PDB file of N, CA and C in Angstrom:
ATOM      1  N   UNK V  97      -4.882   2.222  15.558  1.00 73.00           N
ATOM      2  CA  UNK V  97      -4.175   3.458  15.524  1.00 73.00           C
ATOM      3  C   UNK V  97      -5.187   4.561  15.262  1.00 73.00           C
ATOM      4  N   UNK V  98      -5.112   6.105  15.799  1.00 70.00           N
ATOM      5  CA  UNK V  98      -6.030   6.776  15.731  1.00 70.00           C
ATOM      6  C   UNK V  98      -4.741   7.873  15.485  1.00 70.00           C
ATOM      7  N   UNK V  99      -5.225   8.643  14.467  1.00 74.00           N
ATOM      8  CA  UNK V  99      -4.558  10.112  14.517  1.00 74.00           C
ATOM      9  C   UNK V  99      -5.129  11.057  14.442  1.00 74.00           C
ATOM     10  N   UNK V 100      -5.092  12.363  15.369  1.00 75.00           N
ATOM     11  CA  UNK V 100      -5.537  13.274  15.170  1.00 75.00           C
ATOM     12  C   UNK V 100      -4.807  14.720  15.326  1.00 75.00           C
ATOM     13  N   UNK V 101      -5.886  15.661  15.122  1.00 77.00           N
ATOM     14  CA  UNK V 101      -5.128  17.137  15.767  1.00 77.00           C
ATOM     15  C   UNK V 101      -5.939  17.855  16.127  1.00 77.00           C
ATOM     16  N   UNK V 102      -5.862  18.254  17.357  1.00 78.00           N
ATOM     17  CA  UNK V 102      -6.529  19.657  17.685  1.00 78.00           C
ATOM     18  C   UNK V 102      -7.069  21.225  17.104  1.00 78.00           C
ATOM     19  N   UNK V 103      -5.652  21.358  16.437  1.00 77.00           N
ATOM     20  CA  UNK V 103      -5.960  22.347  15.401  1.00 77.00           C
ATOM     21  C   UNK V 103      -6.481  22.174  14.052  1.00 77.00           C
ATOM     22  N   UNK V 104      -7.549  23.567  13.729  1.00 75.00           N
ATOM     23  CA  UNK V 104      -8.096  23.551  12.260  1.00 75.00           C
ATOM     24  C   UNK V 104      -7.104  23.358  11.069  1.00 75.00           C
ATOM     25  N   UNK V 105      -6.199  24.334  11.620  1.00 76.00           N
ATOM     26  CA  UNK V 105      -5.513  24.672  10.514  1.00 76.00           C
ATOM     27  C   UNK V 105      -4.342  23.834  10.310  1.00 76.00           C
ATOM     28  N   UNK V 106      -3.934  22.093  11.379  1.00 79.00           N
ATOM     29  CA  UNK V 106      -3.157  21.508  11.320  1.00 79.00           C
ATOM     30  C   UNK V 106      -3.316  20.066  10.907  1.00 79.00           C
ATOM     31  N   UNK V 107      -2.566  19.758   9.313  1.00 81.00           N
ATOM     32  CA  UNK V 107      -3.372  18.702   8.720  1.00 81.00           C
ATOM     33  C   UNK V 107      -2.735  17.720   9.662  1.00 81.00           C
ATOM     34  N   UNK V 108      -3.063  15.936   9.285  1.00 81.00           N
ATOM     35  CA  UNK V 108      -2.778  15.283  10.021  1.00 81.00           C
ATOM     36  C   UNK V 108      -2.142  14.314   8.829  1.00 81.00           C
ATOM     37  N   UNK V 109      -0.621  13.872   9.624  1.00 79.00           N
ATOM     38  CA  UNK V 109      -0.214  13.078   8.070  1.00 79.00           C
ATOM     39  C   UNK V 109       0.269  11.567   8.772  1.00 79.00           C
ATOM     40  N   UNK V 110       0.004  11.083   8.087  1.00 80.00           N
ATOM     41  CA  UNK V 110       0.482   9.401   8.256  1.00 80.00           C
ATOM     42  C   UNK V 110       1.744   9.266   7.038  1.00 80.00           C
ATOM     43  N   UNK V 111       3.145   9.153   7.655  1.00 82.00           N
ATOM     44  CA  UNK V 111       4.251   9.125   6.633  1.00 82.00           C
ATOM     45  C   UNK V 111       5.046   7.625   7.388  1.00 82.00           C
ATOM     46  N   UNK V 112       5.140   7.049   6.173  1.00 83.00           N
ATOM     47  CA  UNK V 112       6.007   5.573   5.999  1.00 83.00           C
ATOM     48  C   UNK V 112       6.841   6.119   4.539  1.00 83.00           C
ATOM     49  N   UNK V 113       8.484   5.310   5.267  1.00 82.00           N
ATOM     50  CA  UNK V 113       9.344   5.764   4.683  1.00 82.00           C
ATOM     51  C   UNK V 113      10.484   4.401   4.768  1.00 82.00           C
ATOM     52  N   UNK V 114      10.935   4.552   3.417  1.00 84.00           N
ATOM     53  CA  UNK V 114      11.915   3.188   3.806  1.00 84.00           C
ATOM     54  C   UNK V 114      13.039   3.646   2.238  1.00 84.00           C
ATOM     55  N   UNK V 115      13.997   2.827   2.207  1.00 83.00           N
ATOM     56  CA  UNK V 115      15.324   2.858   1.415  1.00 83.00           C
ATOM     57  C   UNK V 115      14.934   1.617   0.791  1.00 83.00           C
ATOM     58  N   UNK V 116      14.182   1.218  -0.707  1.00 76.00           N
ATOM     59  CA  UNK V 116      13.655  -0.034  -1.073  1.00 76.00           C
ATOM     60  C   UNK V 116      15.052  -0.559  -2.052  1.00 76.00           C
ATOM     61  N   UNK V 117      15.575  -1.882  -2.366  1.00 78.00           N
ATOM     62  CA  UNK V 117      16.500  -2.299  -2.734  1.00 78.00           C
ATOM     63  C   UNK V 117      16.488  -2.064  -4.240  1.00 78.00           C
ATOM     64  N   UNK V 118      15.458  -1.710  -4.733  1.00 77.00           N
ATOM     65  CA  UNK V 118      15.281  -1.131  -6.211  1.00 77.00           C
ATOM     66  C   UNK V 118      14.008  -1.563  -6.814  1.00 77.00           C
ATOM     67  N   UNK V 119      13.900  -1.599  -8.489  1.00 83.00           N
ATOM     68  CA  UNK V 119      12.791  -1.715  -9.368  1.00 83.00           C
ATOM     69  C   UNK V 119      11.327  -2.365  -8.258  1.00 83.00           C
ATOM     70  N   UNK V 120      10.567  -2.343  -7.987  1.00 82.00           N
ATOM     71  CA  UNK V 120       9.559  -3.650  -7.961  1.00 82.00           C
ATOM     72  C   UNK V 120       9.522  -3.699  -6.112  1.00 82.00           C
ATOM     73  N   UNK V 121      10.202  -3.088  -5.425  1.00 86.00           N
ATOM     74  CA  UNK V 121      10.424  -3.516  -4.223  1.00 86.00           C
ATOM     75  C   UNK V 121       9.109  -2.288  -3.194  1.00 86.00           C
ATOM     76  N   UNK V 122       9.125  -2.671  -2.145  1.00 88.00           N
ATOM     77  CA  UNK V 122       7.672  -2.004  -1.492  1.00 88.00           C
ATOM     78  C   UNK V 122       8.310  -1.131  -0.459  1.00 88.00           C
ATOM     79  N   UNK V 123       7.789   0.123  -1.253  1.00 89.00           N
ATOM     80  CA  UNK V 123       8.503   0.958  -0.150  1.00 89.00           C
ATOM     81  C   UNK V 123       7.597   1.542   0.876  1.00 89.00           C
ATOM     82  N   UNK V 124       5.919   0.836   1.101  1.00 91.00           N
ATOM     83  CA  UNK V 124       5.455   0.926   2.440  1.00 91.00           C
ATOM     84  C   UNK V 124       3.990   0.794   2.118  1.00 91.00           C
ATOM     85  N   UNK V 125       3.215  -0.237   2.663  1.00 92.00           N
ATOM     86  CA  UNK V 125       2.078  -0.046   2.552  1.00 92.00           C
ATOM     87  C   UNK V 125       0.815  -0.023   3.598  1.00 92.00           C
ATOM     88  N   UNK V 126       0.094  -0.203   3.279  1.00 92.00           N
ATOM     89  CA  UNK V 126      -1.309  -0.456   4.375  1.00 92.00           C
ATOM     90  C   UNK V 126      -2.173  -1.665   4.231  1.00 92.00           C
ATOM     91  N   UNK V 127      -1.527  -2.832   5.079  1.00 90.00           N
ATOM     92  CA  UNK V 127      -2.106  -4.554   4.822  1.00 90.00           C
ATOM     93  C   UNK V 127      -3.212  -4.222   5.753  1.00 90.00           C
ATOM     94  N   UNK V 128      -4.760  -5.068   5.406  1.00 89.00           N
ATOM     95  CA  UNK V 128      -5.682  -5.391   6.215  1.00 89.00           C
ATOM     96  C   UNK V 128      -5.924  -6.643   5.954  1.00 89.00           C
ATOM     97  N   UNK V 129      -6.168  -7.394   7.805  1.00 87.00           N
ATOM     98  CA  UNK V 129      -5.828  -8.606   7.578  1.00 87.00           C
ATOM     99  C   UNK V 129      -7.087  -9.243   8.624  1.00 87.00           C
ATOM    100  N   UNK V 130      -7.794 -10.490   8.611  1.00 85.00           N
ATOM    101  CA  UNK V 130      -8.633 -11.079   9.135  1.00 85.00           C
ATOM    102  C   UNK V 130      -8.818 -11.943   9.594  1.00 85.00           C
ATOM    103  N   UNK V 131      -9.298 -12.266  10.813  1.00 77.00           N
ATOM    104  CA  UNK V 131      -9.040 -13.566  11.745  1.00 77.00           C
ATOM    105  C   UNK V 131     -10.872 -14.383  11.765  1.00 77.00           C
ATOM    106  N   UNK V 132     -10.510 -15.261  10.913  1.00 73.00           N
ATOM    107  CA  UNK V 132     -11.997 -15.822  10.191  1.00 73.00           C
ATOM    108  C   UNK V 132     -11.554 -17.131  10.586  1.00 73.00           C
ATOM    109  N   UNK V 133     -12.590 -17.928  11.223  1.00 69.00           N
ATOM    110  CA  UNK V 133     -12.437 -19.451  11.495  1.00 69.00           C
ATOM    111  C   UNK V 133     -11.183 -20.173  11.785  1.00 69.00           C
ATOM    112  N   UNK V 134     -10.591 -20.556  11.024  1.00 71.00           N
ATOM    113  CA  UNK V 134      -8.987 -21.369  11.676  1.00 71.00           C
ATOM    114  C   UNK V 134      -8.636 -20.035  10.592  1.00 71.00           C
ATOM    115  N   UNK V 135      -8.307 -19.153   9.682  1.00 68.00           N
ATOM    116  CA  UNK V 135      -7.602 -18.753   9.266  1.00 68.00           C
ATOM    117  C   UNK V 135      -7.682 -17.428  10.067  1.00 68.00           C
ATOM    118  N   UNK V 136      -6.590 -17.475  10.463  1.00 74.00           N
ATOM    119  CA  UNK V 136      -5.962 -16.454  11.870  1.00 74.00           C
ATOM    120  C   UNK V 136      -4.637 -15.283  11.464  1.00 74.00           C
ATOM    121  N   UNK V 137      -5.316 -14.081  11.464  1.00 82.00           N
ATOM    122  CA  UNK V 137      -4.368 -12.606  10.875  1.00 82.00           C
ATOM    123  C   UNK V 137      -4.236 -12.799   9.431  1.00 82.00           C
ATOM    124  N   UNK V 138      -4.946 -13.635   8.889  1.00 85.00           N
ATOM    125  CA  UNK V 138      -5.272 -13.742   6.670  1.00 85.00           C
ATOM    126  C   UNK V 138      -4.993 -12.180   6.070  1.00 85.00           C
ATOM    127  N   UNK V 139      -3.818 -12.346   5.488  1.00 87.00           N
ATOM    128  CA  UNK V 139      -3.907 -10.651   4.301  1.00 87.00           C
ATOM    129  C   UNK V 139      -5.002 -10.849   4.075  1.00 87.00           C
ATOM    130  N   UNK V 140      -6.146 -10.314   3.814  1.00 90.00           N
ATOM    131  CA  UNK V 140      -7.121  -9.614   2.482  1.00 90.00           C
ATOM    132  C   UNK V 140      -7.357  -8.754   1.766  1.00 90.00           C
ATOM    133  N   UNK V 141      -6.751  -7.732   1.786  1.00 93.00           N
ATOM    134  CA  UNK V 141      -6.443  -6.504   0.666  1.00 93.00           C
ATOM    135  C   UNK V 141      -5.023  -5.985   1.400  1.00 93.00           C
ATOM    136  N   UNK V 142      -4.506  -5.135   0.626  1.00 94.00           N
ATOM    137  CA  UNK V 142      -3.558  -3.525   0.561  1.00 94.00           C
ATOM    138  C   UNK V 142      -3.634  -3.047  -0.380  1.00 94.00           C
ATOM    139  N   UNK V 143      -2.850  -2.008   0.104  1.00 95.00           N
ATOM    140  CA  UNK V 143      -2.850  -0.882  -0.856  1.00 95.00           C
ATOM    141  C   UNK V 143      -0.722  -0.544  -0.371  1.00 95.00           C
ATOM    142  N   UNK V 144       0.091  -0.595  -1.607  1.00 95.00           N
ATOM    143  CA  UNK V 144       1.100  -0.782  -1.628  1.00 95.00           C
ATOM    144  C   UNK V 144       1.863   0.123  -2.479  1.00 95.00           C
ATOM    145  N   UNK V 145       3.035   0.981  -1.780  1.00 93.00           N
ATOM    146  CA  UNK V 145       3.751   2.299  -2.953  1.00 93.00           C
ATOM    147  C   UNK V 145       4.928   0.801  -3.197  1.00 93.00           C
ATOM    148  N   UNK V 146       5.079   0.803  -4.556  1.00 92.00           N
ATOM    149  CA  UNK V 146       6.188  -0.174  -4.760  1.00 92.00           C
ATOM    150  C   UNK V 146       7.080   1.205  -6.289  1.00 92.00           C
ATOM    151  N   UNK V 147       8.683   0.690  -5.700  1.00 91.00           N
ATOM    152  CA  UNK V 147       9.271   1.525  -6.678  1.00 91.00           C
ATOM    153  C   UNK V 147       9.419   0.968  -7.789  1.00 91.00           C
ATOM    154  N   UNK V 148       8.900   2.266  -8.976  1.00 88.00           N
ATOM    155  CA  UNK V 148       8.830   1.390 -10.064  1.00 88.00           C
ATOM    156  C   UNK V 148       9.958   1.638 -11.306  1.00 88.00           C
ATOM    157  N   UNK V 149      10.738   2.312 -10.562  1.00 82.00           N
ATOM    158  CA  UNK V 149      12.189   2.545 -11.610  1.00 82.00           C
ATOM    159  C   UNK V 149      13.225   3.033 -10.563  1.00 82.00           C
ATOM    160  N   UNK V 150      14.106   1.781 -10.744  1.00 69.00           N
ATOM    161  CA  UNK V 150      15.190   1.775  -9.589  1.00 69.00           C
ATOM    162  C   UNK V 150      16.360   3.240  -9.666  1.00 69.00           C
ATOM    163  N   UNK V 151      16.814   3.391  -8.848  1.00 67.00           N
ATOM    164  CA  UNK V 151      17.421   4.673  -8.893  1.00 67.00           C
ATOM    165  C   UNK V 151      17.259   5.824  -8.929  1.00 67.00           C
ATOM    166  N   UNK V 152      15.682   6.347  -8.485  1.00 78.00           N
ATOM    167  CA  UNK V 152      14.626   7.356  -8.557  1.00 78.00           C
ATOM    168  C   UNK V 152      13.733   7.538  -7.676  1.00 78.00           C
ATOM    169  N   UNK V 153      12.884   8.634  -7.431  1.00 86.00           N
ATOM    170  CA  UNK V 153      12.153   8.663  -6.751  1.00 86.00           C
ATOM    171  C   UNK V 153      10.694   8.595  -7.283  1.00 86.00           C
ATOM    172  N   UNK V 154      10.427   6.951  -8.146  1.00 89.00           N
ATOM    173  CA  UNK V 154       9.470   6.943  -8.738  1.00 89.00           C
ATOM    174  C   UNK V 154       8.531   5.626  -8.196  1.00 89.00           C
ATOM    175  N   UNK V 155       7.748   6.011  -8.173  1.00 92.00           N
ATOM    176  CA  UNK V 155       6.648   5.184  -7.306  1.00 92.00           C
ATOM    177  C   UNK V 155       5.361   4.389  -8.270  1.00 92.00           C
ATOM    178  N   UNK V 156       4.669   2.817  -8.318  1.00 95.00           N
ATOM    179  CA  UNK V 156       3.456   2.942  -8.469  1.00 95.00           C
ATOM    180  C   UNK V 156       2.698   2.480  -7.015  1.00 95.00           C
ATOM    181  N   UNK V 157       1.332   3.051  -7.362  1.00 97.00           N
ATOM    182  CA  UNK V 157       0.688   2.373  -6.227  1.00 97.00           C
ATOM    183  C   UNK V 157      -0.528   1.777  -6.503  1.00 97.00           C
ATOM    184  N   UNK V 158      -0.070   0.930  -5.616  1.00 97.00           N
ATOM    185  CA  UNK V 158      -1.007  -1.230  -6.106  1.00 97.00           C
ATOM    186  C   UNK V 158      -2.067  -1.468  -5.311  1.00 97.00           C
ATOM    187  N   UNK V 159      -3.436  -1.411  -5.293  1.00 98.00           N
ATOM    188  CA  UNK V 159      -4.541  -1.959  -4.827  1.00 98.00           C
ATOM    189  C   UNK V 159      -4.641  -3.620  -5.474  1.00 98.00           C
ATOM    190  N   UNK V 160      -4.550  -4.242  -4.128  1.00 97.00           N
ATOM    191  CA  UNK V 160      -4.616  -5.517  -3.963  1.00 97.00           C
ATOM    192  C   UNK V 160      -6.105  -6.122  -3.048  1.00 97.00           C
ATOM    193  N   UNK V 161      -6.672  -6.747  -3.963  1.00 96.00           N
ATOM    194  CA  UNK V 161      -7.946  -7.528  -2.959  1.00 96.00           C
ATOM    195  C   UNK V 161      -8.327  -8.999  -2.601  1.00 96.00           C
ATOM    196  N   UNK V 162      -9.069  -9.999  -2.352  1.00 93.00           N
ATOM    197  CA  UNK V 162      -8.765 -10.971  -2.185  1.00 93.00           C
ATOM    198  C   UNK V 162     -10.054 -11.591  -2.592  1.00 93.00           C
ATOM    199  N   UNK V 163     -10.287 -12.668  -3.134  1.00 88.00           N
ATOM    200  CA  UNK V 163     -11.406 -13.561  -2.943  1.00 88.00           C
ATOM    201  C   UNK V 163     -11.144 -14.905  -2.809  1.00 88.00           C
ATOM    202  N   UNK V 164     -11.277 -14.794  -1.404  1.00 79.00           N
ATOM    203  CA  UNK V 164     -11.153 -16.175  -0.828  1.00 79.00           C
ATOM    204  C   UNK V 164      -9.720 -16.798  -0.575  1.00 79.00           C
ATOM    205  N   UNK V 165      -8.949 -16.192  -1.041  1.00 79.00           N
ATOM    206  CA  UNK V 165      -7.498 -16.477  -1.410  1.00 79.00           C
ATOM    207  C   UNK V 165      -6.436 -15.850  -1.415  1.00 79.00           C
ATOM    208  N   UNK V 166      -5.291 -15.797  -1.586  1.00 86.00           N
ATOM    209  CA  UNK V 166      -4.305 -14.617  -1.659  1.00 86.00           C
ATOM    210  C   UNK V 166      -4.584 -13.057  -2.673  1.00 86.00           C
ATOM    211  N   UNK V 167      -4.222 -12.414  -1.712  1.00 93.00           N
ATOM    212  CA  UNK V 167      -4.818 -11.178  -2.460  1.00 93.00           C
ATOM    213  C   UNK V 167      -3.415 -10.295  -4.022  1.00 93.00           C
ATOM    214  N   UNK V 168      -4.666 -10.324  -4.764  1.00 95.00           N
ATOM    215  CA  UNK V 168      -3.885 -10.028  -6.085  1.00 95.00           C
ATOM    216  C   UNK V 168      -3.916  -8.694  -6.327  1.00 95.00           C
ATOM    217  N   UNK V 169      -3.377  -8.083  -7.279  1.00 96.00           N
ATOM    218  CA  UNK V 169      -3.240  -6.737  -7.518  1.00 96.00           C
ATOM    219  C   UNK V 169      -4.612  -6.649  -8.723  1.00 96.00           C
ATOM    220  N   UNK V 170      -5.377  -5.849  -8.323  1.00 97.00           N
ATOM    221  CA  UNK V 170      -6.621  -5.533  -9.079  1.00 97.00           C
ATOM    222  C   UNK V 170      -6.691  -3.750  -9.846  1.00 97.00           C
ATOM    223  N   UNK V 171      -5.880  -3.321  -9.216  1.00 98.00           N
ATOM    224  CA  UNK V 171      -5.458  -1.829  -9.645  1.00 98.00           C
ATOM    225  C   UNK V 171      -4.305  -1.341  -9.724  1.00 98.00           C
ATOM    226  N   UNK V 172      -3.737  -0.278 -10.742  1.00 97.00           N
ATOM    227  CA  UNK V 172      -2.272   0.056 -10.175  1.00 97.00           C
ATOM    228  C   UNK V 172      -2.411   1.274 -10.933  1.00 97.00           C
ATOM    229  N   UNK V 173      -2.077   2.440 -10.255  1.00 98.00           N
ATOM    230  CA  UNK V 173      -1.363   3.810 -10.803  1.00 98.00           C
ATOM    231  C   UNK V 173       0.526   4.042 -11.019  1.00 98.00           C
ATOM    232  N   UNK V 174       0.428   3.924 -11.997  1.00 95.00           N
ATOM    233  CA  UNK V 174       1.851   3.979 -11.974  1.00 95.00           C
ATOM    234  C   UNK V 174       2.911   5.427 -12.433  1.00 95.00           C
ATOM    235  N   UNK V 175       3.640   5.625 -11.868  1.00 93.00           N
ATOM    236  CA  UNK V 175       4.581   6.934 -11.805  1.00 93.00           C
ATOM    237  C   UNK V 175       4.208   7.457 -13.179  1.00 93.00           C
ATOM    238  N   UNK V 176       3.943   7.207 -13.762  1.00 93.00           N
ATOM    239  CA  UNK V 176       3.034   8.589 -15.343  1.00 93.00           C
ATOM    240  C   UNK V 176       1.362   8.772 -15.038  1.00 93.00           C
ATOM    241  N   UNK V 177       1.137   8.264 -14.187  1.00 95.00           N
ATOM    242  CA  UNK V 177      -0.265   8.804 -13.638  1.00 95.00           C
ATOM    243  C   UNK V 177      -1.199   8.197 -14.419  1.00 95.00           C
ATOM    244  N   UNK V 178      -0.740   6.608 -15.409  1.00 96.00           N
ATOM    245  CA  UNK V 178      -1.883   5.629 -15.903  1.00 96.00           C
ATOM    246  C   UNK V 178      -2.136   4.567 -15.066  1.00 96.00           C
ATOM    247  N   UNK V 179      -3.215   4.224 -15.082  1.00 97.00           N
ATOM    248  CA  UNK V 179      -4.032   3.293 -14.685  1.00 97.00           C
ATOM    249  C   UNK V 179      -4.352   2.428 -15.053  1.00 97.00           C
ATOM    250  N   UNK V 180      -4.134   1.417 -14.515  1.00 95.00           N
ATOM    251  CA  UNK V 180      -4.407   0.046 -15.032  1.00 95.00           C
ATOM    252  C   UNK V 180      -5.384  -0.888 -13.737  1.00 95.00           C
ATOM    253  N   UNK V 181      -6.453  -1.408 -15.027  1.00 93.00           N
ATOM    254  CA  UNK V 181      -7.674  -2.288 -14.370  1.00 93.00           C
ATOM    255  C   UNK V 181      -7.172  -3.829 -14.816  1.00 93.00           C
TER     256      UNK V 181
END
């Protein structure tokens, strides 16, 4: 996928949007995935808005990476703007 714009003065936005079933659920992310030896389209990282208080428009967002294996959550900003390593 490539996005762009012609104009200076016209930003360029990438918007994913969804109705998530509540607390904990993913309301859109960005999977990158790798086709290495027999393991063919493998998650290895995202980066994921998951809602983090149902009935709101409150969001954290989850950096997930992988070593060697299913990819775990290694970062998270969550809707009060803390961070967790």
């Amino acid at each position: 996928m490539h996005l762009s714009s012609s104009a200076a003065s016209t930003p360029v936005q990438l918007t994913i949007s969804a109705f998530p079933a509540g607390n904990g659920y993913e309301i859109g992310g960005i999977h990158f995935r790798n086709s290495y030896s027999t393991l063919t389209n493998q998650e290895v990282a995202s980066i994921q808005a998951l809602q983090s208080i149902g009935g709101g428009n409150y969001s954290d967002l989850i950096f997930n990476t992988s070593n060697s294996g299913v990819p775990t959550e290694k970062v998270r900003i969550t809707s009060a703007g803390n961070v967790g390593i």
